[in-house]
């Protein structure tokens, strides 16, 4: 029976953690509960001990077995750490790596999936520091079960009510099932923009941030894959467990990706590769001269199409496409033109989605049809996409 640690922090909603513990047990998990000091003022450890048949801890020095360290034992054996309800204080402590109680020390020692179900006053949920903590935790791969809208315990209206128990259970099942669907696979990603030099100080480029590539790298690692990212210049960092090859131009991206393609099982072209580069790179700095100026451009190679032609038999090669809301015809055409088995289509006509944004929506187009994700964070979307691609890989 897989173990779970259920961390309960001090929101009025912590009475609902008892129901959550029972539902998780019904799904076949053995649940160990850990209370923060504030939660222990709302609910008694005895309640959870009676429900789960396991010791319930809150003090890091309180050892149920002499000579052992429960925070390490619990962290090593858990298939997931679920924090529900997660208060603003606990989210910030988790985001900043504090280890000042049992729950946060377990979290520091824990390497598996973290599921967070925030519950708090809507203003606290909207507070910049709470949003930053959640962004940071999401970036590190946490599953966040968003709180519901409605009237919260203090009587105010807004988003802050603990999500429903079935929603939290579904996230836990997803997080724990997800661990191994790419185990033993090598995932090769191209990511970010390319920069095509005009002279020594100027280049042609685009607004790609690399966020989707970073989210896919994180999700693939969580699913057990070995990950190589060939990335153009981006400000963000990729997960430290990924092998990252930094390049600038499309030609460099192609060369670097080609040196990894023979081992790759799944190849995803997330990069926004410049289709053209200046025919000549001017030495030094071009000076202003006439009122108009023409720049000669030549076509870059198509990186993902070249990789698709060199991939090993059985490998799955996937392109991304930015389509301005004109239907999926061009995406089906790209399947053939690029020789890829799937195209993940971004509708760039919708405000707040796609390049630079934190949210996105994709339609995955394959020979056998299309499936749409709906709008979600890039982290969730990365998992959504990789689950489907892992299914295609077989
Ligand atoms: N791509 C590539 N090398 C290029 C151009 C694009 O690898 N020189 C890849 C991108 O990484 C992405 C997909 O091809 O996976 C995008 O295809 P593209 O034909 O550029 O489509 P759009 O960006 O949607 O734009 P358009 O059809 O307008 O060219």
Tab-separated table of C-alpha atoms and ligand atoms in Angstrom:
chain	number	residue	atom	x	y	z
A	1	UNK	CA	0.000	0.000	0.000
A	2	UNK	CA	1.690	3.327	-1.019
A	3	UNK	CA	2.370	5.790	1.801
A	4	UNK	CA	1.273	9.397	1.774
A	5	UNK	CA	2.136	12.185	4.148
A	6	UNK	CA	-0.771	14.568	4.663
A	7	UNK	CA	0.416	17.905	6.037
A	8	UNK	CA	-2.323	19.951	7.672
A	9	UNK	CA	-1.724	23.632	8.374
A	10	UNK	CA	-3.747	26.059	10.468
A	11	UNK	CA	-6.695	27.188	8.385
A	12	UNK	CA	-10.282	26.860	9.632
A	13	UNK	CA	-10.644	24.345	6.769
A	14	UNK	CA	-8.366	21.893	8.596
A	15	UNK	CA	-11.433	20.070	9.918
A	16	UNK	CA	-11.943	18.899	6.306
A	17	UNK	CA	-8.522	17.207	6.345
A	18	UNK	CA	-10.123	14.361	8.340
A	19	UNK	CA	-12.463	13.578	5.417
A	20	UNK	CA	-9.582	13.949	2.997
A	21	UNK	CA	-7.474	11.457	5.003
A	22	UNK	CA	-10.344	8.920	4.868
A	23	UNK	CA	-10.905	9.388	1.134
A	24	UNK	CA	-7.198	8.932	0.463
A	25	UNK	CA	-7.277	5.736	2.534
A	26	UNK	CA	-10.248	4.542	0.483
A	27	UNK	CA	-8.099	5.017	-2.634
A	28	UNK	CA	-5.624	2.554	-1.112
A	29	UNK	CA	-3.078	4.899	0.470
A	30	UNK	CA	-1.645	4.506	3.924
A	31	UNK	CA	-1.859	8.054	5.294
A	32	UNK	CA	0.413	9.619	7.927
A	33	UNK	CA	-0.648	13.038	9.136
A	34	UNK	CA	1.586	15.859	10.209
A	35	UNK	CA	0.068	18.974	11.830
A	36	UNK	CA	1.591	22.441	12.086
A	37	UNK	CA	1.353	24.054	15.545
A	38	UNK	CA	-1.553	26.237	14.408
A	39	UNK	CA	-3.425	23.263	12.943
A	40	UNK	CA	-2.957	21.439	16.261
A	41	UNK	CA	-4.865	24.290	17.925
A	42	UNK	CA	-7.854	23.642	15.628
A	43	UNK	CA	-7.785	19.837	15.528
A	44	UNK	CA	-6.283	17.200	17.776
A	45	UNK	CA	-3.611	14.688	16.675
A	46	UNK	CA	-5.792	12.075	18.413
A	47	UNK	CA	-8.448	12.540	15.706
A	48	UNK	CA	-6.005	11.686	12.914
A	49	UNK	CA	-4.353	8.883	14.883
A	50	UNK	CA	-7.749	7.267	15.395
A	51	UNK	CA	-8.667	7.717	11.725
A	52	UNK	CA	-5.416	6.554	10.177
A	53	UNK	CA	-4.049	4.128	12.765
A	54	UNK	CA	-0.675	5.906	12.444
A	55	UNK	CA	1.148	8.360	14.706
A	56	UNK	CA	0.340	12.015	13.964
A	57	UNK	CA	3.322	14.349	14.373
A	58	UNK	CA	3.900	18.064	14.652
A	59	UNK	CA	7.074	18.559	16.692
A	60	UNK	CA	10.288	17.677	14.872
A	61	UNK	CA	11.855	16.417	18.103
A	62	UNK	CA	8.953	14.157	18.912
A	63	UNK	CA	10.108	10.722	17.686
A	64	UNK	CA	7.579	7.895	17.640
A	65	UNK	CA	10.495	5.429	17.485
A	66	UNK	CA	13.531	6.112	19.648
A	67	UNK	CA	16.799	6.373	17.760
A	68	UNK	CA	15.136	7.110	14.399
A	69	UNK	CA	14.410	10.366	12.580
A	70	UNK	CA	10.757	10.433	11.623
A	71	UNK	CA	11.069	13.372	9.219
A	72	UNK	CA	13.593	11.391	7.145
A	73	UNK	CA	11.717	8.066	7.434
A	74	UNK	CA	8.414	9.661	6.457
A	75	UNK	CA	10.003	11.583	3.560
A	76	UNK	CA	11.719	8.447	2.225
A	77	UNK	CA	8.654	6.243	2.224
A	78	UNK	CA	6.002	8.665	0.918
A	79	UNK	CA	4.698	8.470	-2.655
A	80	UNK	CA	3.488	12.079	-2.306
A	81	UNK	CA	3.392	14.899	0.204
A	82	UNK	CA	-0.044	16.487	0.280
A	83	UNK	CA	-0.524	19.783	2.116
A	84	UNK	CA	-4.233	20.433	2.627
A	85	UNK	CA	-5.218	22.945	3.747
A	86	UNK	CA	-2.080	24.939	2.909
A	87	UNK	CA	-2.053	28.367	4.571
A	88	UNK	CA	-0.248	31.457	3.251
A	89	UNK	CA	2.345	31.036	6.006
A	90	UNK	CA	3.009	27.388	5.193
A	91	UNK	CA	3.212	28.095	1.440
A	92	UNK	CA	5.796	30.819	2.053
A	93	UNK	CA	7.793	28.593	4.399
A	94	UNK	CA	7.763	25.793	1.815
A	95	UNK	CA	8.725	28.178	-1.000
A	96	UNK	CA	11.676	29.541	0.959
A	97	UNK	CA	12.952	26.205	2.236
A	98	UNK	CA	12.408	26.836	5.953
A	99	UNK	CA	12.603	23.801	8.174
A	100	UNK	CA	11.153	25.058	11.431
A	101	UNK	CA	8.610	22.312	12.138
A	102	UNK	CA	7.881	18.707	11.264
A	103	UNK	CA	5.982	19.464	8.049
A	104	UNK	CA	8.616	21.753	6.541
A	105	UNK	CA	11.510	19.444	7.491
A	106	UNK	CA	9.703	16.520	5.837
A	107	UNK	CA	9.167	18.728	2.763
A	108	UNK	CA	12.877	19.564	2.623
A	109	UNK	CA	13.871	15.906	2.817
A	110	UNK	CA	11.177	14.809	0.343
A	111	UNK	CA	12.029	14.358	-3.341
A	112	UNK	CA	8.669	13.204	-4.747
A	113	UNK	CA	5.522	15.027	-5.884
A	114	UNK	CA	4.136	17.819	-3.713
A	115	UNK	CA	0.375	18.472	-3.879
A	116	UNK	CA	-0.831	21.758	-2.397
A	117	UNK	CA	-4.427	22.721	-1.669
A	118	UNK	CA	-4.394	26.342	-0.444
A	119	UNK	CA	-7.161	27.680	1.814
A	120	UNK	CA	-7.228	31.171	3.260
A	121	UNK	CA	-8.891	34.563	3.184
A	122	UNK	CA	-9.163	35.835	-0.456
A	123	UNK	CA	-6.986	38.906	0.238
A	124	UNK	CA	-4.297	36.667	1.715
A	125	UNK	CA	-4.569	34.391	-1.333
A	126	UNK	CA	-4.185	37.417	-3.629
A	127	UNK	CA	-1.271	38.850	-1.666
A	128	UNK	CA	1.887	39.280	-3.716
A	129	UNK	CA	3.963	37.111	-1.376
A	130	UNK	CA	1.429	34.254	-1.518
A	131	UNK	CA	1.317	34.471	-5.328
A	132	UNK	CA	5.137	34.497	-5.445
A	133	UNK	CA	5.331	31.483	-3.131
A	134	UNK	CA	2.809	29.586	-5.271
A	135	UNK	CA	4.619	30.548	-8.494
A	136	UNK	CA	7.903	29.374	-7.039
A	137	UNK	CA	6.424	26.079	-5.870
A	138	UNK	CA	4.627	25.554	-9.198
A	139	UNK	CA	7.878	26.209	-11.032
A	140	UNK	CA	9.479	23.508	-8.936
A	141	UNK	CA	6.766	21.134	-10.095
A	142	UNK	CA	4.174	21.216	-7.275
A	143	UNK	CA	0.578	20.285	-8.141
A	144	UNK	CA	-1.619	23.152	-6.968
A	145	UNK	CA	-5.311	22.442	-6.430
A	146	UNK	CA	-6.729	25.940	-6.698
A	147	UNK	CA	-9.094	27.092	-3.965
A	148	UNK	CA	-12.753	27.590	-4.846
A	149	UNK	CA	-14.679	30.869	-4.991
A	150	UNK	CA	-17.333	31.549	-2.405
A	151	UNK	CA	-17.844	32.685	1.174
A	152	UNK	CA	-14.846	31.901	3.366
A	153	UNK	CA	-14.848	31.362	7.164
A	154	UNK	CA	-14.390	35.064	7.980
A	155	UNK	CA	-17.538	35.911	5.970
A	156	UNK	CA	-15.751	37.526	3.011
A	157	UNK	CA	-16.422	36.499	-0.577
A	158	UNK	CA	-13.726	35.491	-3.036
A	159	UNK	CA	-11.282	32.767	-3.981
A	160	UNK	CA	-9.900	31.032	-0.901
A	161	UNK	CA	-12.110	28.070	0.055
A	162	UNK	CA	-10.341	24.721	0.195
A	163	UNK	CA	-10.993	22.829	-3.078
A	164	UNK	CA	-13.421	19.921	-2.941
A	165	UNK	CA	-12.157	16.604	-1.534
A	166	UNK	CA	-12.661	14.788	-4.918
A	167	UNK	CA	-10.557	17.459	-6.648
A	168	UNK	CA	-7.725	17.052	-4.141
A	169	UNK	CA	-7.904	13.243	-4.349
A	170	UNK	CA	-7.808	13.455	-8.181
A	171	UNK	CA	-4.655	15.609	-8.026
A	172	UNK	CA	-3.008	13.124	-5.630
A	173	UNK	CA	-3.868	10.210	-7.924
A	174	UNK	CA	-2.505	12.131	-10.917
A	175	UNK	CA	0.683	13.095	-9.049
A	176	UNK	CA	1.385	9.574	-7.846
A	177	UNK	CA	0.515	7.831	-11.152
A	178	UNK	CA	2.605	10.212	-13.127
A	179	UNK	CA	6.000	9.266	-11.643
A	180	UNK	CA	7.186	6.693	-14.110
A	181	UNK	CA	5.469	7.054	-17.480
A	182	UNK	CA	8.728	8.231	-19.126
A	183	UNK	CA	11.117	6.109	-17.030
A	184	UNK	CA	14.112	4.975	-19.070
A	185	UNK	CA	13.262	7.400	-21.898
A	186	UNK	CA	15.489	10.166	-23.227
A	187	UNK	CA	13.672	13.405	-24.001
A	188	UNK	CA	15.331	15.992	-26.251
A	189	UNK	CA	13.835	19.497	-26.252
A	190	UNK	CA	14.665	22.582	-28.269
A	191	UNK	CA	13.603	25.687	-26.363
A	192	UNK	CA	13.651	29.485	-26.309
A	193	UNK	CA	14.306	31.874	-29.186
A	194	UNK	CA	17.276	31.972	-31.511
A	195	UNK	CA	19.323	35.120	-32.131
A	196	UNK	CA	20.535	35.694	-35.668
A	197	UNK	CA	23.338	38.276	-35.731
A	198	UNK	CA	23.127	41.308	-38.035
A	199	UNK	CA	26.452	42.694	-36.829
A	200	UNK	CA	28.471	42.336	-33.606
A	201	UNK	CA	25.879	44.160	-31.471
A	202	UNK	CA	22.513	43.509	-33.143
A	203	UNK	CA	20.450	40.453	-33.897
A	204	UNK	CA	17.063	39.270	-35.184
A	205	UNK	CA	15.066	37.385	-32.571
A	206	UNK	CA	11.582	36.931	-31.083
A	207	UNK	CA	9.741	37.072	-27.753
A	208	UNK	CA	9.950	33.390	-26.777
A	209	UNK	CA	10.717	33.177	-23.035
A	210	UNK	CA	11.607	29.481	-22.778
A	211	UNK	CA	8.871	29.004	-20.114
A	212	UNK	CA	7.131	26.196	-21.979
A	213	UNK	CA	10.450	24.422	-22.626
A	214	UNK	CA	11.388	24.715	-18.933
A	215	UNK	CA	7.958	23.402	-17.879
A	216	UNK	CA	8.306	20.424	-20.255
A	217	UNK	CA	11.830	19.715	-18.958
A	218	UNK	CA	10.555	19.704	-15.351
A	219	UNK	CA	7.547	17.545	-16.144
A	220	UNK	CA	9.644	15.044	-18.148
A	221	UNK	CA	12.105	14.738	-15.244
A	222	UNK	CA	9.203	14.158	-12.847
A	223	UNK	CA	7.968	11.403	-15.147
A	224	UNK	CA	11.324	9.656	-14.882
A	225	UNK	CA	12.961	10.728	-18.171
A	226	UNK	CA	16.528	11.791	-18.846
A	227	UNK	CA	16.261	15.272	-20.335
A	228	UNK	CA	18.465	17.266	-22.707
A	229	UNK	CA	17.480	20.840	-23.530
A	230	UNK	CA	19.088	22.710	-26.413
A	231	UNK	CA	18.196	26.280	-25.578
A	232	UNK	CA	18.561	29.641	-27.230
A	233	UNK	CA	19.254	32.668	-24.998
A	234	UNK	CA	16.666	32.898	-22.171
A	235	UNK	CA	16.623	34.642	-18.807
A	236	UNK	CA	15.075	31.748	-16.868
A	237	UNK	CA	16.824	28.692	-15.500
A	238	UNK	CA	16.173	25.061	-16.475
A	239	UNK	CA	15.958	22.341	-13.799
A	240	UNK	CA	19.447	21.410	-12.566
A	241	UNK	CA	18.855	17.691	-13.317
A	242	UNK	CA	18.464	18.450	-17.048
A	243	UNK	CA	21.461	18.545	-19.369
A	244	UNK	CA	21.323	22.023	-20.924
A	245	UNK	CA	23.218	23.005	-24.067
A	246	UNK	CA	23.196	26.775	-24.638
A	247	UNK	CA	23.244	28.052	-28.203
A	248	UNK	CA	22.491	31.327	-29.983
A	249	UNK	CA	21.661	30.753	-33.624
A	250	UNK	CA	19.437	28.298	-35.469
A	251	UNK	CA	22.525	26.718	-37.059
A	252	UNK	CA	24.075	26.171	-33.609
A	253	UNK	CA	20.762	24.775	-32.329
A	254	UNK	CA	20.628	22.286	-35.183
A	255	UNK	CA	24.223	21.167	-34.669
A	256	UNK	CA	23.793	20.709	-30.899
A	257	UNK	CA	20.462	18.882	-31.258
A	258	UNK	CA	21.830	16.594	-33.984
A	259	UNK	CA	24.559	15.413	-31.640
A	260	UNK	CA	21.864	14.106	-29.220
A	261	UNK	CA	19.118	12.938	-31.573
A	262	UNK	CA	20.350	9.366	-32.052
A	263	UNK	CA	19.658	8.517	-28.379
A	264	UNK	CA	16.353	10.382	-28.034
A	265	UNK	CA	12.997	8.582	-27.678
A	266	UNK	CA	10.918	11.757	-27.611
A	267	UNK	CA	11.966	14.944	-29.419
A	268	UNK	CA	9.916	18.102	-28.914
A	269	UNK	CA	10.610	21.297	-30.842
A	270	UNK	CA	9.440	24.017	-28.481
A	271	UNK	CA	12.000	26.567	-29.684
A	272	UNK	CA	10.858	29.598	-31.649
A	273	UNK	CA	13.536	29.201	-34.299
A	274	UNK	CA	14.058	32.184	-36.583
A	275	UNK	CA	12.987	31.096	-40.048
A	276	UNK	CA	15.549	33.440	-41.650
A	277	UNK	CA	18.973	34.835	-40.771
A	278	UNK	CA	20.902	37.774	-42.236
A	279	UNK	CA	22.839	36.557	-45.275
A	280	UNK	CA	25.957	38.338	-44.017
A	281	UNK	CA	27.018	39.194	-40.511
A	282	UNK	CA	28.587	42.668	-40.781
A	283	UNK	CA	31.850	42.964	-38.875
A	284	UNK	CA	31.829	45.505	-36.011
A	285	UNK	CA	28.789	47.786	-35.919
A	286	UNK	CA	26.712	48.894	-38.885
A	287	UNK	CA	26.532	52.696	-39.055
A	288	UNK	CA	23.391	54.674	-39.837
A	289	UNK	CA	23.475	55.768	-43.454
A	290	UNK	CA	20.519	56.260	-45.788
A	291	UNK	CA	16.858	56.711	-44.705
A	292	UNK	CA	16.032	53.170	-45.723
A	293	UNK	CA	18.013	50.022	-45.470
A	294	UNK	CA	17.485	46.509	-46.847
A	295	UNK	CA	18.618	43.435	-45.005
A	296	UNK	CA	19.266	40.323	-47.082
A	297	UNK	CA	17.936	37.222	-45.354
A	298	UNK	CA	18.475	33.554	-46.107
A	299	UNK	CA	16.333	30.674	-44.853
A	300	UNK	CA	17.496	28.744	-41.798
A	301	UNK	CA	17.255	24.964	-41.817
A	302	UNK	CA	14.110	23.564	-40.205
A	303	UNK	CA	15.555	22.121	-36.979
A	304	UNK	CA	12.643	19.877	-35.977
A	305	UNK	CA	12.141	18.556	-39.543
A	306	UNK	CA	15.852	17.683	-39.768
A	307	UNK	CA	15.710	15.968	-36.351
A	308	UNK	CA	12.611	14.010	-37.435
A	309	UNK	CA	14.591	12.708	-40.425
A	310	UNK	CA	17.479	11.575	-38.203
A	311	UNK	CA	15.574	10.198	-35.199
A	312	UNK	CA	15.954	6.528	-34.333
A	313	UNK	CA	13.151	4.144	-35.417
A	314	UNK	CA	10.196	4.321	-33.042
A	315	UNK	CA	11.167	7.755	-31.688
A	316	UNK	CA	8.356	10.298	-31.437
A	317	UNK	CA	9.054	13.713	-32.909
A	318	UNK	CA	6.722	16.606	-32.098
A	319	UNK	CA	6.571	20.192	-33.373
A	320	UNK	CA	4.879	23.199	-31.848
A	321	UNK	CA	2.929	25.607	-34.019
A	322	UNK	CA	1.632	29.079	-33.327
A	323	UNK	CA	-1.613	29.497	-35.219
A	324	UNK	CA	-3.546	32.767	-35.252
A	325	UNK	CA	-6.987	31.183	-34.835
A	326	UNK	CA	-7.499	30.105	-38.448
A	327	UNK	CA	-8.392	26.487	-37.756
A	328	UNK	CA	-6.175	23.436	-37.678
A	329	UNK	CA	-5.611	23.024	-41.433
A	330	UNK	CA	-2.059	24.448	-41.293
A	331	UNK	CA	-1.214	22.136	-38.352
A	332	UNK	CA	-2.241	19.028	-40.343
A	333	UNK	CA	-0.139	20.349	-43.244
A	334	UNK	CA	2.845	20.739	-40.863
A	335	UNK	CA	2.599	17.094	-39.770
A	336	UNK	CA	3.431	16.097	-43.346
A	337	UNK	CA	5.779	18.963	-44.229
A	338	UNK	CA	7.984	18.430	-41.170
A	339	UNK	CA	7.700	14.631	-41.012
A	340	UNK	CA	6.644	14.756	-37.332
A	341	UNK	CA	4.071	12.489	-35.652
A	342	UNK	CA	2.330	15.272	-33.713
A	343	UNK	CA	1.925	19.042	-33.710
A	344	UNK	CA	1.062	20.935	-30.512
A	345	UNK	CA	-0.881	23.984	-31.623
A	346	UNK	CA	-0.973	27.252	-29.695
A	347	UNK	CA	-3.806	29.578	-30.550
A	348	UNK	CA	-1.911	32.872	-30.403
A	349	UNK	CA	-5.003	34.943	-31.112
A	350	UNK	CA	-6.252	34.591	-27.494
A	351	UNK	CA	-5.102	37.344	-25.088
A	352	UNK	CA	-2.934	36.231	-22.118
A	353	UNK	CA	-1.916	32.929	-23.709
A	354	UNK	CA	1.243	31.642	-25.357
A	355	UNK	CA	4.624	33.333	-25.692
A	356	UNK	CA	5.823	35.132	-22.511
A	357	UNK	CA	2.536	34.358	-20.679
A	358	UNK	CA	2.244	31.924	-17.749
A	359	UNK	CA	-0.842	30.251	-19.178
A	360	UNK	CA	-1.379	28.500	-22.441
A	361	UNK	CA	-3.844	26.208	-24.228
A	362	UNK	CA	-2.884	23.562	-26.744
A	363	UNK	CA	-4.519	21.341	-29.305
A	364	UNK	CA	-2.525	18.209	-29.996
A	365	UNK	CA	-2.883	17.196	-33.627
A	366	UNK	CA	-1.868	13.724	-34.817
A	367	UNK	CA	-2.758	11.634	-37.875
A	368	UNK	CA	-5.555	10.067	-35.844
A	369	UNK	CA	-7.217	13.346	-34.853
A	370	UNK	CA	-7.013	16.172	-32.368
A	371	UNK	CA	-7.462	16.725	-28.643
A	372	UNK	CA	-7.679	20.097	-26.865
A	373	UNK	CA	-6.265	20.821	-23.394
A	374	UNK	CA	-8.287	23.871	-22.377
A	375	UNK	CA	-6.589	26.850	-20.732
A	376	UNK	CA	-4.153	26.001	-17.910
A	377	UNK	CA	-0.785	26.951	-16.410
A	378	UNK	CA	2.266	26.022	-18.478
A	379	UNK	CA	3.299	23.514	-15.765
A	380	UNK	CA	-0.007	21.634	-15.880
A	381	UNK	CA	-0.067	21.885	-19.627
A	382	UNK	CA	3.422	20.365	-19.848
A	383	UNK	CA	2.189	17.375	-17.846
A	384	UNK	CA	-0.960	17.143	-19.944
A	385	UNK	CA	1.078	17.082	-23.153
A	386	UNK	CA	3.727	14.625	-21.929
A	387	UNK	CA	1.105	12.197	-20.593
A	388	UNK	CA	-0.399	12.073	-24.080
A	389	UNK	CA	2.964	11.760	-25.789
A	390	UNK	CA	4.017	8.996	-23.363
A	391	UNK	CA	0.798	7.199	-24.408
A	392	UNK	CA	1.749	7.597	-28.112
A	393	UNK	CA	5.247	6.228	-27.372
A	394	UNK	CA	3.649	3.119	-25.925
B	1	LIG	N1	11.026	25.025	-36.199
B	1	LIG	C1	12.313	24.564	-36.322
B	1	LIG	N2	13.194	25.184	-37.148
B	1	LIG	C2	12.813	26.254	-37.880
B	1	LIG	C3	11.482	26.749	-37.748
B	1	LIG	C4	10.619	26.109	-36.915
B	1	LIG	O1	12.660	23.584	-35.659
B	1	LIG	N3	13.689	26.851	-38.661
B	1	LIG	C5	10.096	24.288	-35.346
B	1	LIG	C6	9.729	24.979	-34.070
B	1	LIG	O2	10.551	24.600	-32.974
B	1	LIG	C7	8.297	24.487	-33.854
B	1	LIG	C8	7.770	24.401	-35.260
B	1	LIG	O3	8.907	24.132	-36.068
B	1	LIG	O4	8.283	23.190	-33.325
B	1	LIG	C9	7.130	25.687	-35.703
B	1	LIG	O5	6.938	25.609	-37.053
B	1	LIG	P1	6.784	26.854	-38.024
B	1	LIG	O6	6.645	26.275	-39.390
B	1	LIG	O7	7.783	27.899	-37.783
B	1	LIG	O8	5.420	27.290	-37.586
B	1	LIG	P2	4.899	28.548	-36.891
B	1	LIG	O9	5.855	29.087	-35.869
B	1	LIG	O10	3.584	28.131	-36.392
B	1	LIG	O11	4.802	29.629	-38.023
B	1	LIG	P3	4.606	29.675	-39.624
B	1	LIG	O12	3.742	28.561	-40.029
B	1	LIG	O13	3.991	30.991	-39.776
B	1	LIG	O14	6.012	29.583	-40.147
